[in-house]
mmCIF file of C-alpha atoms and ligand atoms in Angstrom:
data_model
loop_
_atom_site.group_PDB
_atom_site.id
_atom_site.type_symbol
_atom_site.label_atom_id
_atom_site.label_comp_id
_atom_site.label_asym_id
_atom_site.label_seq_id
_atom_site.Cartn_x
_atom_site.Cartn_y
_atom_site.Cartn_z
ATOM 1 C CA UNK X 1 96.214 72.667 19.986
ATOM 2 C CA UNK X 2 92.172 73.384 20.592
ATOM 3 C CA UNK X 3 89.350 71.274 19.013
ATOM 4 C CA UNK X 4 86.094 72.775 19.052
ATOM 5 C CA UNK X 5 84.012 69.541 19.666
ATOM 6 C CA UNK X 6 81.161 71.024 22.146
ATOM 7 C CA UNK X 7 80.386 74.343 23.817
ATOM 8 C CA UNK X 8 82.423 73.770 26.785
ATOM 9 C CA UNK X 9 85.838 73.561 25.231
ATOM 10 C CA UNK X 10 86.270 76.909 25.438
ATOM 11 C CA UNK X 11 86.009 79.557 28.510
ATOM 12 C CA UNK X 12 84.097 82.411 29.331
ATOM 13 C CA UNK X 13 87.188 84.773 28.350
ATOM 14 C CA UNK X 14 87.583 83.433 24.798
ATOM 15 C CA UNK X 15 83.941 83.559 24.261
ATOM 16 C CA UNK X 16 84.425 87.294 24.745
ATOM 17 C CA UNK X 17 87.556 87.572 22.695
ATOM 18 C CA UNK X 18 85.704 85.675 19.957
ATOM 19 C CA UNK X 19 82.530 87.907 19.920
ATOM 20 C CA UNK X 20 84.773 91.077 19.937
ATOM 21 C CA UNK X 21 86.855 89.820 17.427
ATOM 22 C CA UNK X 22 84.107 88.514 15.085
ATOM 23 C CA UNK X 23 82.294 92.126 16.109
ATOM 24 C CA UNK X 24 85.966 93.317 13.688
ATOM 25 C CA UNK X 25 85.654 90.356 10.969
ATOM 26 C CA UNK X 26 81.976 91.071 10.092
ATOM 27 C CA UNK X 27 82.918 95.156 10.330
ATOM 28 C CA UNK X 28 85.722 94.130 7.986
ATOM 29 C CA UNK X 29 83.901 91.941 5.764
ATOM 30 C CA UNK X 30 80.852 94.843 5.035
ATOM 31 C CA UNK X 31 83.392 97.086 4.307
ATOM 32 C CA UNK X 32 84.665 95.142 1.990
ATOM 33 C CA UNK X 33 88.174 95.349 3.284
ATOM 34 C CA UNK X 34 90.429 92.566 3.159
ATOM 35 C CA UNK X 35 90.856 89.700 5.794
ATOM 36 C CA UNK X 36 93.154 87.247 5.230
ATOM 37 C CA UNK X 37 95.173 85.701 8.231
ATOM 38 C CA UNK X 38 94.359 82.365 6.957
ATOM 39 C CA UNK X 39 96.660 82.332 3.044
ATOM 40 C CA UNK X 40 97.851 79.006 1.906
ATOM 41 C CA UNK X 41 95.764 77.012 4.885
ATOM 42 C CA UNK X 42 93.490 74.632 4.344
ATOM 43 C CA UNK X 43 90.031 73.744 5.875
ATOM 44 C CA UNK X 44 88.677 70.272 4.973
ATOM 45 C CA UNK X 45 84.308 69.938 6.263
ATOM 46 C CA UNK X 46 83.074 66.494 6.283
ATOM 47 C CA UNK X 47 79.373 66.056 6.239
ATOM 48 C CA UNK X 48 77.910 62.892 6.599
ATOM 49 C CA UNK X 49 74.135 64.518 7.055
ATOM 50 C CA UNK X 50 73.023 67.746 4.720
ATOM 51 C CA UNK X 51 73.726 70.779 5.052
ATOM 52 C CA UNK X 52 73.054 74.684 3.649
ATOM 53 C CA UNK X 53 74.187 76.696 6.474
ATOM 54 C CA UNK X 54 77.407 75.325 7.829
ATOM 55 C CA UNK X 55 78.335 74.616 4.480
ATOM 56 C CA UNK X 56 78.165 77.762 2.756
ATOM 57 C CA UNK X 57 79.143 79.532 5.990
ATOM 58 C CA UNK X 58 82.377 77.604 6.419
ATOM 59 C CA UNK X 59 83.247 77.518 2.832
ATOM 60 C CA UNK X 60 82.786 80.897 1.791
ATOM 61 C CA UNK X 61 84.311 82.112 5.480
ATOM 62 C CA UNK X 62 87.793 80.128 4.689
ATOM 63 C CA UNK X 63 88.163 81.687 0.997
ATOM 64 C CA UNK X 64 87.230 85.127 2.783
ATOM 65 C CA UNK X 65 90.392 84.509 5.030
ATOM 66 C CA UNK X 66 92.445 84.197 2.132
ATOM 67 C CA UNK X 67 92.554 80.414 2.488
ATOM 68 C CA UNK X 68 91.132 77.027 0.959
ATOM 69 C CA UNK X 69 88.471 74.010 1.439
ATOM 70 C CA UNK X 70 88.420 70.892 0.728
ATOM 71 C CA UNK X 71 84.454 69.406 0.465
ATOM 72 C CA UNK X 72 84.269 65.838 1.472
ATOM 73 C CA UNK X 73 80.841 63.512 1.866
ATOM 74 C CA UNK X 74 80.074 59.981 3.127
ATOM 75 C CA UNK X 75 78.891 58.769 -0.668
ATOM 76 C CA UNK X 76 82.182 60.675 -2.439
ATOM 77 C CA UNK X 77 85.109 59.299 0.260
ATOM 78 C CA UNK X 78 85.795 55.841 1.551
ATOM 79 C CA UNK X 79 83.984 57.065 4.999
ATOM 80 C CA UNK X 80 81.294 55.864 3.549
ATOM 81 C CA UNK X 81 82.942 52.306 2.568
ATOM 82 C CA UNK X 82 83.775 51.725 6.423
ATOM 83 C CA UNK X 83 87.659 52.993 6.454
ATOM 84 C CA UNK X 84 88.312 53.496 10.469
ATOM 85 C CA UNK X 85 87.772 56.955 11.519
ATOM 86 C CA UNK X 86 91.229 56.970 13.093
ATOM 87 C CA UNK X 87 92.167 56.538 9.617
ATOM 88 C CA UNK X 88 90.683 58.699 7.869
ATOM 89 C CA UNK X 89 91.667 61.463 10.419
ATOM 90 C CA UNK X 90 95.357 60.534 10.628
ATOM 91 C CA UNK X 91 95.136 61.160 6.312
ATOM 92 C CA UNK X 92 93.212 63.970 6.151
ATOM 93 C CA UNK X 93 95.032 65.864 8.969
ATOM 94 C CA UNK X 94 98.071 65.357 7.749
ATOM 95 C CA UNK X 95 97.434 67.608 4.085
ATOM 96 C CA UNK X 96 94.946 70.309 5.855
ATOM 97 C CA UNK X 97 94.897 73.000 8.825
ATOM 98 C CA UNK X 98 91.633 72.543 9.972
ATOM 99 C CA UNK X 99 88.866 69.991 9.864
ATOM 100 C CA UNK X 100 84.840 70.979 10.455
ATOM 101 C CA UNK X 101 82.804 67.284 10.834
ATOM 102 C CA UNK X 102 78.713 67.136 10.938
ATOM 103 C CA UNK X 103 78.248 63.883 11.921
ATOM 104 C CA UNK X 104 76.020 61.081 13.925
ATOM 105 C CA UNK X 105 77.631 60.152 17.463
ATOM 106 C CA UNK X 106 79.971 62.617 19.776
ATOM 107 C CA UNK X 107 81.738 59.923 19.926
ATOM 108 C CA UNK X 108 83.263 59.980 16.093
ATOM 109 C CA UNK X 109 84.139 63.367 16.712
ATOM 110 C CA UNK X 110 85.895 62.357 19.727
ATOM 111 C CA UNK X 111 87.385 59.675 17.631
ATOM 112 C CA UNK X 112 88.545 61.670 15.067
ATOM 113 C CA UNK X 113 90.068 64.335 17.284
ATOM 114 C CA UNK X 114 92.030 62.189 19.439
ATOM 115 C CA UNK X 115 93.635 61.095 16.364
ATOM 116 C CA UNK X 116 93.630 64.694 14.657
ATOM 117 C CA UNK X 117 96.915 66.284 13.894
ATOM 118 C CA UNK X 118 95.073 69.639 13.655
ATOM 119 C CA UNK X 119 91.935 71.085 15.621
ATOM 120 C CA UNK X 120 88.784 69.827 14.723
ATOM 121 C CA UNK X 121 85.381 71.824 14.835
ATOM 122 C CA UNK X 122 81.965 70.407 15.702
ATOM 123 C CA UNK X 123 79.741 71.834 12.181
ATOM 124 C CA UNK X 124 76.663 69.298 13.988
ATOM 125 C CA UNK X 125 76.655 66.200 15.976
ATOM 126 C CA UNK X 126 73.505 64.413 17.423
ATOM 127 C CA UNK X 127 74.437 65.482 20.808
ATOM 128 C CA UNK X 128 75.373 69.040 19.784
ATOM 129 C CA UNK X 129 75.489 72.125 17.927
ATOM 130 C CA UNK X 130 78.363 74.583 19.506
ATOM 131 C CA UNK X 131 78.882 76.668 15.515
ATOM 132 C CA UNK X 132 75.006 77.358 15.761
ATOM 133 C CA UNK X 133 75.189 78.677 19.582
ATOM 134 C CA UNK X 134 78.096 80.857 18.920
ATOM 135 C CA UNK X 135 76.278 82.661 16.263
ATOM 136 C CA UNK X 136 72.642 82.703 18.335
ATOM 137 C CA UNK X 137 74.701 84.378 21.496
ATOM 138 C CA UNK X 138 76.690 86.717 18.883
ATOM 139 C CA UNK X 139 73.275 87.697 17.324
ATOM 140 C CA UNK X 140 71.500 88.233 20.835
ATOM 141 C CA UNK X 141 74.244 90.561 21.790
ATOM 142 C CA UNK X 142 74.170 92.340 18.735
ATOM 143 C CA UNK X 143 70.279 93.036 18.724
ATOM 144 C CA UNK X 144 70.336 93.479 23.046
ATOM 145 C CA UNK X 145 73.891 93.887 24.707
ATOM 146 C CA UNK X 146 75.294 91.142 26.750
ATOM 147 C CA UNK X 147 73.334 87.915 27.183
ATOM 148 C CA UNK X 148 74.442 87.706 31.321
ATOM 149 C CA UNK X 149 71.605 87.218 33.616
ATOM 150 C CA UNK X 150 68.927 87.175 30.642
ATOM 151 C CA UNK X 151 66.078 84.376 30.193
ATOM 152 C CA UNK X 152 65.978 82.104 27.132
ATOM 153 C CA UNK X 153 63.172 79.979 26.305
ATOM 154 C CA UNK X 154 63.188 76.991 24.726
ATOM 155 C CA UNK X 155 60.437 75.511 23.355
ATOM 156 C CA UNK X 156 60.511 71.896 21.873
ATOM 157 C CA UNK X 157 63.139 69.013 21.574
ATOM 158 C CA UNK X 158 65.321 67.983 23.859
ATOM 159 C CA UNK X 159 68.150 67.657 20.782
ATOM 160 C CA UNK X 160 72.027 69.192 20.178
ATOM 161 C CA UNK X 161 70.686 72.669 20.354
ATOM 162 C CA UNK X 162 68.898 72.468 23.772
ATOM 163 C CA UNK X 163 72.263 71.192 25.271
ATOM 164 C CA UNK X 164 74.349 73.199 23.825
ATOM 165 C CA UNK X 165 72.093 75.856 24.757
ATOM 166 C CA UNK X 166 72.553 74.755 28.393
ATOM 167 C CA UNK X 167 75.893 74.094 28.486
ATOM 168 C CA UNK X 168 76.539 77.702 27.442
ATOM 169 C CA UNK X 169 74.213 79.106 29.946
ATOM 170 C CA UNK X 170 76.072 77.381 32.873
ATOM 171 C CA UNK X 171 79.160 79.038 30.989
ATOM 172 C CA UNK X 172 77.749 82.341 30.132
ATOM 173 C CA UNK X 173 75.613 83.103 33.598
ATOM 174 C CA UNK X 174 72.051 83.280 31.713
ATOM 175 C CA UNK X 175 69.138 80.891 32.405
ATOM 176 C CA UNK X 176 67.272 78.657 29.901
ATOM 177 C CA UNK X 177 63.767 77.634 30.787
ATOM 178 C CA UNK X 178 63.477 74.316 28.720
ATOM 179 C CA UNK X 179 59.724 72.850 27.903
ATOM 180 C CA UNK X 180 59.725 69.867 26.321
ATOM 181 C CA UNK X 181 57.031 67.069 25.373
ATOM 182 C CA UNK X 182 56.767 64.222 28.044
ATOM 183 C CA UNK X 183 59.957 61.341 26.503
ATOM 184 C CA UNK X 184 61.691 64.187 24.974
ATOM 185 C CA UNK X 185 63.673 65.951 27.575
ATOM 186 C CA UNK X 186 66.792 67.218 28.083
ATOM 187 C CA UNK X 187 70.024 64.761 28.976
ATOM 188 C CA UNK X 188 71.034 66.233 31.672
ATOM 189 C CA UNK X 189 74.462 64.216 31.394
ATOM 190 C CA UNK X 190 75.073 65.928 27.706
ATOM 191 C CA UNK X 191 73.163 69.365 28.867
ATOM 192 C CA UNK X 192 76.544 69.726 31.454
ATOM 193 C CA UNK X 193 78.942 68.587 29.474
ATOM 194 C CA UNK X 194 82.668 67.169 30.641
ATOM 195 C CA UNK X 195 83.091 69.253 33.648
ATOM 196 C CA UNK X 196 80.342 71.426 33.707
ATOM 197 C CA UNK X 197 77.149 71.774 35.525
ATOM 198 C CA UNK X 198 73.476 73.520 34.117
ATOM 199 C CA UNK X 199 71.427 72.419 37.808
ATOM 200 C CA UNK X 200 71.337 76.911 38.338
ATOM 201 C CA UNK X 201 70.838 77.893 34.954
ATOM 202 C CA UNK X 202 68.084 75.423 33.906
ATOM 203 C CA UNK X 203 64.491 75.510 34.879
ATOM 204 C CA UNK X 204 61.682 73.171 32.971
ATOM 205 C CA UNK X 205 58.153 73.908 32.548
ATOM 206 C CA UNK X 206 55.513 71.155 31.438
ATOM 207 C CA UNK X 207 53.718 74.450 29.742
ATOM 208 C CA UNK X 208 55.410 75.559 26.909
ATOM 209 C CA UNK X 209 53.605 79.171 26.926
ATOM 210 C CA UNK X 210 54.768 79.172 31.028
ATOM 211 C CA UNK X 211 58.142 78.563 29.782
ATOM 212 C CA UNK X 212 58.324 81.829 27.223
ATOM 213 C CA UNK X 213 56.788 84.074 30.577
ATOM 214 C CA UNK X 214 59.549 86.664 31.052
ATOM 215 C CA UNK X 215 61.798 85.230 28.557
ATOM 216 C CA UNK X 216 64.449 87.802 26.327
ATOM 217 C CA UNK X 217 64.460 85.416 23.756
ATOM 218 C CA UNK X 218 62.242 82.197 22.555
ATOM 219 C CA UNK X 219 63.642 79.885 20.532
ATOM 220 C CA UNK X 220 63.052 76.375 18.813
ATOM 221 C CA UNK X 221 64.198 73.547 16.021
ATOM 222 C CA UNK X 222 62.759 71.264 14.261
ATOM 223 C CA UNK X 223 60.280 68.405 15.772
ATOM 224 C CA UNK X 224 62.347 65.754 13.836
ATOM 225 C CA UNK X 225 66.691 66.366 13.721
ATOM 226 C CA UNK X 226 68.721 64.892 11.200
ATOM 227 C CA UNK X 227 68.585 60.615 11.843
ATOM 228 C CA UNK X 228 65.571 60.199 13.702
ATOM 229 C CA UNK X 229 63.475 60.335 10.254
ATOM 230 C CA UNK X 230 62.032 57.043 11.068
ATOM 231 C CA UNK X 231 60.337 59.047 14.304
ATOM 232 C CA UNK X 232 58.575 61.470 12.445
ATOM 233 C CA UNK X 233 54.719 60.564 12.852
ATOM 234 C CA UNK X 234 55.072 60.039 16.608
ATOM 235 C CA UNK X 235 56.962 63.370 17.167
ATOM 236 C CA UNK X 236 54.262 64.910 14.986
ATOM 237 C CA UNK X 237 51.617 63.860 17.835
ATOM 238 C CA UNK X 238 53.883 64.517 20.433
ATOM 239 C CA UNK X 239 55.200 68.039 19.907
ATOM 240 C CA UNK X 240 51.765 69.113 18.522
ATOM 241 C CA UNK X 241 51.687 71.389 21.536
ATOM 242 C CA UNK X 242 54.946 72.863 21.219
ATOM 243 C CA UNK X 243 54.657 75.258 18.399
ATOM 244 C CA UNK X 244 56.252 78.600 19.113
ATOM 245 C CA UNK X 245 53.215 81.024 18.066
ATOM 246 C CA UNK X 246 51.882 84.486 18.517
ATOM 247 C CA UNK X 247 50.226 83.943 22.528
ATOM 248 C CA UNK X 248 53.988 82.277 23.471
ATOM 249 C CA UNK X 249 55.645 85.848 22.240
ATOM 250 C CA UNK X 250 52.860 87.939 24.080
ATOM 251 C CA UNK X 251 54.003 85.638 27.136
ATOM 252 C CA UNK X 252 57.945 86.748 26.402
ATOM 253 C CA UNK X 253 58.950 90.332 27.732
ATOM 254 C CA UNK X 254 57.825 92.769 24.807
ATOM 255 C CA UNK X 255 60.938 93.043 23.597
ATOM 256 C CA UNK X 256 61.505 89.511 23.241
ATOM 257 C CA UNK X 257 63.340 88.127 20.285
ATOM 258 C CA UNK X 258 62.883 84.596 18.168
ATOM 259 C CA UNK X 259 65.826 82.407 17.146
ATOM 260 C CA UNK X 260 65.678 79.421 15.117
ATOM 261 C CA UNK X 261 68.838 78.013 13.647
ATOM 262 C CA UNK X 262 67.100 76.817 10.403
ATOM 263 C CA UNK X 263 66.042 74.832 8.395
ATOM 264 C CA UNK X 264 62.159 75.449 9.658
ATOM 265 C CA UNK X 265 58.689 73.837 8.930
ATOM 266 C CA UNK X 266 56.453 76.435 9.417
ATOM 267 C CA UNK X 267 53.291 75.520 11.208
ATOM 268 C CA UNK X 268 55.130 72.946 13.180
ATOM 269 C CA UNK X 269 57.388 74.200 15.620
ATOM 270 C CA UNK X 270 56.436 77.218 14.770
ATOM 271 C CA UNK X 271 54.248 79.997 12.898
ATOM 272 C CA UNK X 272 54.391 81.841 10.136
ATOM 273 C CA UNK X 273 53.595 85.250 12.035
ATOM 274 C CA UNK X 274 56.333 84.709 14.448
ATOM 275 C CA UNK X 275 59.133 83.592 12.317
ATOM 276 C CA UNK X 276 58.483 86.071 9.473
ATOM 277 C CA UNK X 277 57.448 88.262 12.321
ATOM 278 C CA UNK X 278 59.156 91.738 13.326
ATOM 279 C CA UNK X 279 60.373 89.900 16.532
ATOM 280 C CA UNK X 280 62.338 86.980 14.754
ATOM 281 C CA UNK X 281 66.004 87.660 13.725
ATOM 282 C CA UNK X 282 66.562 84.153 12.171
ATOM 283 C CA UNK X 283 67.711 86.159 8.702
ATOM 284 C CA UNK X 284 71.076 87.979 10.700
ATOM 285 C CA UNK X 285 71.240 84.924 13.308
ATOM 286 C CA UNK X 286 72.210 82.539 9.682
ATOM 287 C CA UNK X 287 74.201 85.274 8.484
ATOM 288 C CA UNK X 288 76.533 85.315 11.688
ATOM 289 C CA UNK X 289 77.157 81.542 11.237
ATOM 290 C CA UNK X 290 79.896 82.902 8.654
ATOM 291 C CA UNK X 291 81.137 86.050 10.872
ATOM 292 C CA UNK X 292 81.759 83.852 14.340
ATOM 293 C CA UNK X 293 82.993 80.897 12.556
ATOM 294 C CA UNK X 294 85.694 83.152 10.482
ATOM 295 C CA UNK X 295 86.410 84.100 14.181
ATOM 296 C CA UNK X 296 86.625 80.928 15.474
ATOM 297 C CA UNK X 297 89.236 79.266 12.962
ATOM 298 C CA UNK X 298 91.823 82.493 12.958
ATOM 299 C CA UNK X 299 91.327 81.821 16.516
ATOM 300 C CA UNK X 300 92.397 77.945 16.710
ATOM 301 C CA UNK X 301 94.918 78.645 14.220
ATOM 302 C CA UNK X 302 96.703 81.622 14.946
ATOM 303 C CA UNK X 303 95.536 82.101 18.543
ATOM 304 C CA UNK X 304 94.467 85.878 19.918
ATOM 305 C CA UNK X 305 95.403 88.014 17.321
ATOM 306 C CA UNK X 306 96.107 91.300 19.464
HETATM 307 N N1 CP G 1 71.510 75.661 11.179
HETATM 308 C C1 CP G 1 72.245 74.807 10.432
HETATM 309 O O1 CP G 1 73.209 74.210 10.908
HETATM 310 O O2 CP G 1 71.825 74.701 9.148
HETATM 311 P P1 CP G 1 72.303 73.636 8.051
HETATM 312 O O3 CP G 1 71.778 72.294 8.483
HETATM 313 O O4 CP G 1 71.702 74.120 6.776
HETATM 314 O O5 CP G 1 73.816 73.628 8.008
HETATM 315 N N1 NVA G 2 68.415 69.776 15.510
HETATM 316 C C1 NVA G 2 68.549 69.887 14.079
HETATM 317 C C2 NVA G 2 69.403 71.079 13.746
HETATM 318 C C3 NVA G 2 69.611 71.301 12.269
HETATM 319 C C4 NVA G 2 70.544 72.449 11.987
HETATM 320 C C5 NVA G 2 69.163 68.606 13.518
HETATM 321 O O1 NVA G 2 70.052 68.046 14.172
HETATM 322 O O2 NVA G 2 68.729 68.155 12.471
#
């Protein structure tokens, strides 16, 4: 059994199985020809922080596999009245197939896992993001062929998407160039992951704009994630200099393209004219949430389908 917990628990070969196979799913799934490996399973996704994306991704994925989901929320189950995580995982795993948590700490995840009967998929943690990357890598090869040897810039926190971002560089063989405000950097520890290392495939820049030179893609998140609310006015002075705008692209190769996993605050991290921009892609990179994540679950279900 496989749980899906950061970017690193899978291998550069399934990463190309999955992007093949989700290449098929989405093919499938415009056609409007039937999918459904996944009848009579069940997937239940546990947010304890909002959600649009993974939620309506995940949901509407699982009933386009032919199978079921069960919606679950800190203020509607007893995770919210302190029942043990090991609990609540030994339950819940025990009546579904599948389980997608957005939560706080790694470490719950971890928790629940370990005492999962069934894999377990990362929809958000603070430490990472691995749904989000698989569908920014998916979209990049798409829109440019194979993301091998390429430059991505990122511009802005050093949160869950920057290291998942670098773990799946060290994975993938591409390079990130990272440029973030002085206290806001990149954990280095949670950038490599268990077992991996990003030292090659990460370079930082003090200069945001120095960062996006050369770059095949520029991409950025939000100042503020999900939990560090209480941060907001500092971060607002802080990453003041960090917003991804029209001189950054003109410093990107010309054919550059702009990622951001959404939701945005225009004229924060970044500008109107870039993310409504011809250059920005954010519309198909939300869209392929659903495609690689339909992937991904036939895939820790039912293993390579041949
Ligand atoms: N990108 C993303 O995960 O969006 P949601 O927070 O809306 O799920
Ligand atoms: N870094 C952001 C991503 C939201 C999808 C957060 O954690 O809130």
């Amino acid at each position: 059994m496989k749980h899906y917990l950061q970017f690193n628990d899978l291998t550069a070969d399934e990463y190309t199985y999955l992007f093949e196979r989700a290449t098929l799913i989405k093919k499938k799934f415009k056609a409007y020809e039937k999918h459904h490996p996944l009848v009579d399973r069940t997937l239940a996704m546990i947010f304890e922080k909002a959600s649009t994306r993974t939620r309506v991704s995940f949901e509407a994925g699982m009933y386009q596999l032919g199978g079921s989901v069960v919606h679950l929320t800190t203020g509607d189950s007893q995770l919210g009245r302190a029942e043990p995580i090991e609990d609540s995982a030994k339950v819940i795993s025990r009546m579904v197939d599948l389980v997608m948590i957005r939560t706080y700490e790694q470490a719950k995840i971890e928790r629940f896992a370990a005492n999962s009967r069934v894999p377990v998929i990362n929809g958000l943690t603070n430490e990472y993001h691995p749904c989000q990357i698989l569908a920014d890598i998916f979209t990049f090869i798409e829109h440019r062929g194979s993301i091998q040897g390429k430059t991505v810039a990122w511009v802005g926190d050093g949160n869950n998407m920057a290291n998942t971002w670098l773990q799946a560089a060290a994975l993938l063989g591409f390079k990130v160039h990272v440029s973030t405000p002085r206290g806001y950097e990149i954990d280095e520890k949670l950038a490599a992951g268990a077992g991996g290392t990003s030292a090659s495939s990460y370079q930082f820049f003090s200069n945001p704009l120095e960062a996006c030179q050369g770059a095949d893609l520029v991409t950025t998140d939000v100042w503020t994630s999900m939990g560090y609310e209480a941060e907001n006015e500092e971060r607002k002075k802080a990453f003041a200099d960090w917003c991804v705008d029209a001189e950054m692209m003109a410093a990107a190769k010309p054919d550059a393209l702009f990622m951001h996993c959404l939701p945005a605050h225009r004229g924060e991290e970044v500008e109107a004219d870039v993310i409504d921009g011809p250059q920005s892609v954010v519309w198909d990179e939300a869209e392929n949430r659903m495609h690689v994540q339909k992937a991904l679950m036939e895939y820790l279900l039912l293993g390579r389908i041949a």
